[in-house]
PDB file of C-alpha atoms in Angstrom:
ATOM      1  CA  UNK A  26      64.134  88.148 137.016  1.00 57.00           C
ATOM      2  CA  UNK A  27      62.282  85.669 139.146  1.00 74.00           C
ATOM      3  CA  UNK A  28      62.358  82.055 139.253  1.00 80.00           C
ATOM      4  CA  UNK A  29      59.796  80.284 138.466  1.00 92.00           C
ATOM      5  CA  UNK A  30      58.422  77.324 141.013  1.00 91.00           C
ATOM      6  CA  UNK A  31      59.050  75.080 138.390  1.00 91.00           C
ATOM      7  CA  UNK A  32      62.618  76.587 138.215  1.00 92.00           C
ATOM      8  CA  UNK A  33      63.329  76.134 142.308  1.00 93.00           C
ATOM      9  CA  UNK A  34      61.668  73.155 142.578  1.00 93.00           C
ATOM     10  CA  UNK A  35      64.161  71.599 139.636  1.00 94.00           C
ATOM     11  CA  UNK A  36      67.074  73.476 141.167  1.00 94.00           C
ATOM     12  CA  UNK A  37      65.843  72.169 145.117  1.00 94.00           C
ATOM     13  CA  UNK A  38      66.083  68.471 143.733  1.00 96.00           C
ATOM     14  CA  UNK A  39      69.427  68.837 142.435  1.00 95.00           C
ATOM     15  CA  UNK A  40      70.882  70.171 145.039  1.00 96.00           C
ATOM     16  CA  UNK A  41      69.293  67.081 146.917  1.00 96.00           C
ATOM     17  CA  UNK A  42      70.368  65.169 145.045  1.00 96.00           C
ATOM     18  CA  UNK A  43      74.028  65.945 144.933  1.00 96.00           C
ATOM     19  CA  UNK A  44      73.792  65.944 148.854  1.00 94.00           C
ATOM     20  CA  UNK A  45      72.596  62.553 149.077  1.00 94.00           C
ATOM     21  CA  UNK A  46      75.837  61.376 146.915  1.00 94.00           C
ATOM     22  CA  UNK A  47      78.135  63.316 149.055  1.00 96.00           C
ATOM     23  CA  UNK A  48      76.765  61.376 152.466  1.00 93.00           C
ATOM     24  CA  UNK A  49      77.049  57.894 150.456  1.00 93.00           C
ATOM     25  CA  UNK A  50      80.342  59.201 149.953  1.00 95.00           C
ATOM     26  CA  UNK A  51      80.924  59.831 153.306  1.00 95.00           C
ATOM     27  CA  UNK A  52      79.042  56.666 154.416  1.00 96.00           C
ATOM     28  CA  UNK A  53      81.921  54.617 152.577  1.00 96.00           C
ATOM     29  CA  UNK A  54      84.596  57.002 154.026  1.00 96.00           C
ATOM     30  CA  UNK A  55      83.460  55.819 157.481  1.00 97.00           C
ATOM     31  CA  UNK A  56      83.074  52.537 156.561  1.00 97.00           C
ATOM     32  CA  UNK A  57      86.617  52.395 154.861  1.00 97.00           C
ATOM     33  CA  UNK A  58      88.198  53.208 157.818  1.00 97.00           C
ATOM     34  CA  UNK A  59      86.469  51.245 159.862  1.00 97.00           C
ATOM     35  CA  UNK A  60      87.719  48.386 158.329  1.00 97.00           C
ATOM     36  CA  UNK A  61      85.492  47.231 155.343  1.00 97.00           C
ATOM     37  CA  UNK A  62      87.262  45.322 152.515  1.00 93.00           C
ATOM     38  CA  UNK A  63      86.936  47.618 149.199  1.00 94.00           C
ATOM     39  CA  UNK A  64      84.919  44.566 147.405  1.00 96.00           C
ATOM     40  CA  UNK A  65      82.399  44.137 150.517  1.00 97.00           C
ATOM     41  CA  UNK A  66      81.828  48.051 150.266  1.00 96.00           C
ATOM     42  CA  UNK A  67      78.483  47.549 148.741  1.00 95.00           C
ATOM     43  CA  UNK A  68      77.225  44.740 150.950  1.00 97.00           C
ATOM     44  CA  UNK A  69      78.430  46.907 153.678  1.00 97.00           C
ATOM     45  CA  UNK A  70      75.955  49.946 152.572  1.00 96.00           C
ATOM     46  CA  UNK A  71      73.229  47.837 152.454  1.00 96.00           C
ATOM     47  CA  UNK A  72      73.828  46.423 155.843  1.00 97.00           C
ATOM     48  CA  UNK A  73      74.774  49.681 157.273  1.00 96.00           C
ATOM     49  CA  UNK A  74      71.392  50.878 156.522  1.00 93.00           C
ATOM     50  CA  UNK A  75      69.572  47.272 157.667  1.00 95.00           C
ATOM     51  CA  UNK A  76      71.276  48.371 160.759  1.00 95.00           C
ATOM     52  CA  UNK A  77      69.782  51.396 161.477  1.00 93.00           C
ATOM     53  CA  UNK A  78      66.309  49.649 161.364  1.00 92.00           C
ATOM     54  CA  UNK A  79      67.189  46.774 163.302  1.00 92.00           C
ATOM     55  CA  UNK A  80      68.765  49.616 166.028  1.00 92.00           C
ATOM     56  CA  UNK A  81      66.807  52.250 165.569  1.00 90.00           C
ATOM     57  CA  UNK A  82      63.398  51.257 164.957  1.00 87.00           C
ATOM     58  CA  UNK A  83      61.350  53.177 167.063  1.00 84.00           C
ATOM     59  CA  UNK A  84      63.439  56.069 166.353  1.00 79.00           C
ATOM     60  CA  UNK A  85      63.666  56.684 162.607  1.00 66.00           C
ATOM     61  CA  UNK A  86      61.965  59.795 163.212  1.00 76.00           C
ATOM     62  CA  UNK A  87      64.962  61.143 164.874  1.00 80.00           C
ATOM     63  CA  UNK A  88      67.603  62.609 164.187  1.00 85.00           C
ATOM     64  CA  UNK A  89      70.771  60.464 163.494  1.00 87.00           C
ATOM     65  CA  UNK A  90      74.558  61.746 165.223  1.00 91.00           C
ATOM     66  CA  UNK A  91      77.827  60.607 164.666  1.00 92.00           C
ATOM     67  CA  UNK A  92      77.434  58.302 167.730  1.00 94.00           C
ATOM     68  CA  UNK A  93      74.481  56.776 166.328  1.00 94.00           C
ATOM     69  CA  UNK A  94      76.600  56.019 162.906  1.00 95.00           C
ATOM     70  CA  UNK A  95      79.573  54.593 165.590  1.00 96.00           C
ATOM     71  CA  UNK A  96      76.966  52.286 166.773  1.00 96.00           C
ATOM     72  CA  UNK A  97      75.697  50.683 163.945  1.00 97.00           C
ATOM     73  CA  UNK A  98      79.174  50.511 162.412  1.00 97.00           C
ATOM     74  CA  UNK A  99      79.988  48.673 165.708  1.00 97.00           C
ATOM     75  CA  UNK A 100      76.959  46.383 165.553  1.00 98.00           C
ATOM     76  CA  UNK A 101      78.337  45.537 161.894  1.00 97.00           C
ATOM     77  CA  UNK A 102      81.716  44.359 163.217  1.00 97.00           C
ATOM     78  CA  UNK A 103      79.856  42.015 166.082  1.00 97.00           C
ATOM     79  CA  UNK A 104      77.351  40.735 163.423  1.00 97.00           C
ATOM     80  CA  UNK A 105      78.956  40.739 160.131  1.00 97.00           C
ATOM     81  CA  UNK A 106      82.710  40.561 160.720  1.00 96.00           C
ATOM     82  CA  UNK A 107      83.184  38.945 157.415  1.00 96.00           C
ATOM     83  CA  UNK A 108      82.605  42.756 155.712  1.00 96.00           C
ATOM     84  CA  UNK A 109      85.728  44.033 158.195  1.00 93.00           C
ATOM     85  CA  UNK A 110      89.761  43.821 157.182  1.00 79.00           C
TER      86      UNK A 110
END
């Protein structure tokens, strides 16, 4: 038996979805270890991602590496050490 569109589309979201909590998950990982103080985590998120627009403005089309990520995460520690261990 076939799935229905309906049926993908519902299954295409979850899956989605449960991707986009495994990178915030990672996105803390990295940010752990970098240094970030358990009860800044959350500040540090939302900065981590004002950081990629105040870096990578013209380029938010583009595909983001792990030396882009080592950059912003860098840019954090210059700019808001407070976050940082």
């Amino acid at each position: 038996m076939s799935k229905t569109t309906q049926e993908q589309l519902i299954e295409a979201t979850l899956e989605i979805e449960g991707l986009a909590m495994q990178l915030a998950d990672m996105l803390g990982v990295a940010l752990h270890y970098a240094g970030v103080k358990e009860e800044n985590m959350r500040e540090a998120v939302e900065a981590y991602l004002d950081g990629i627009e105040e870096l990578f403005a013209d380029e938010l089309d583009e595909e983001m590496g792990y030396e882009e990520m080592i950059q912003v995460i860098e840019y954090l520690k210059r700019t808001k050490p407070k976050l940082f261990c």
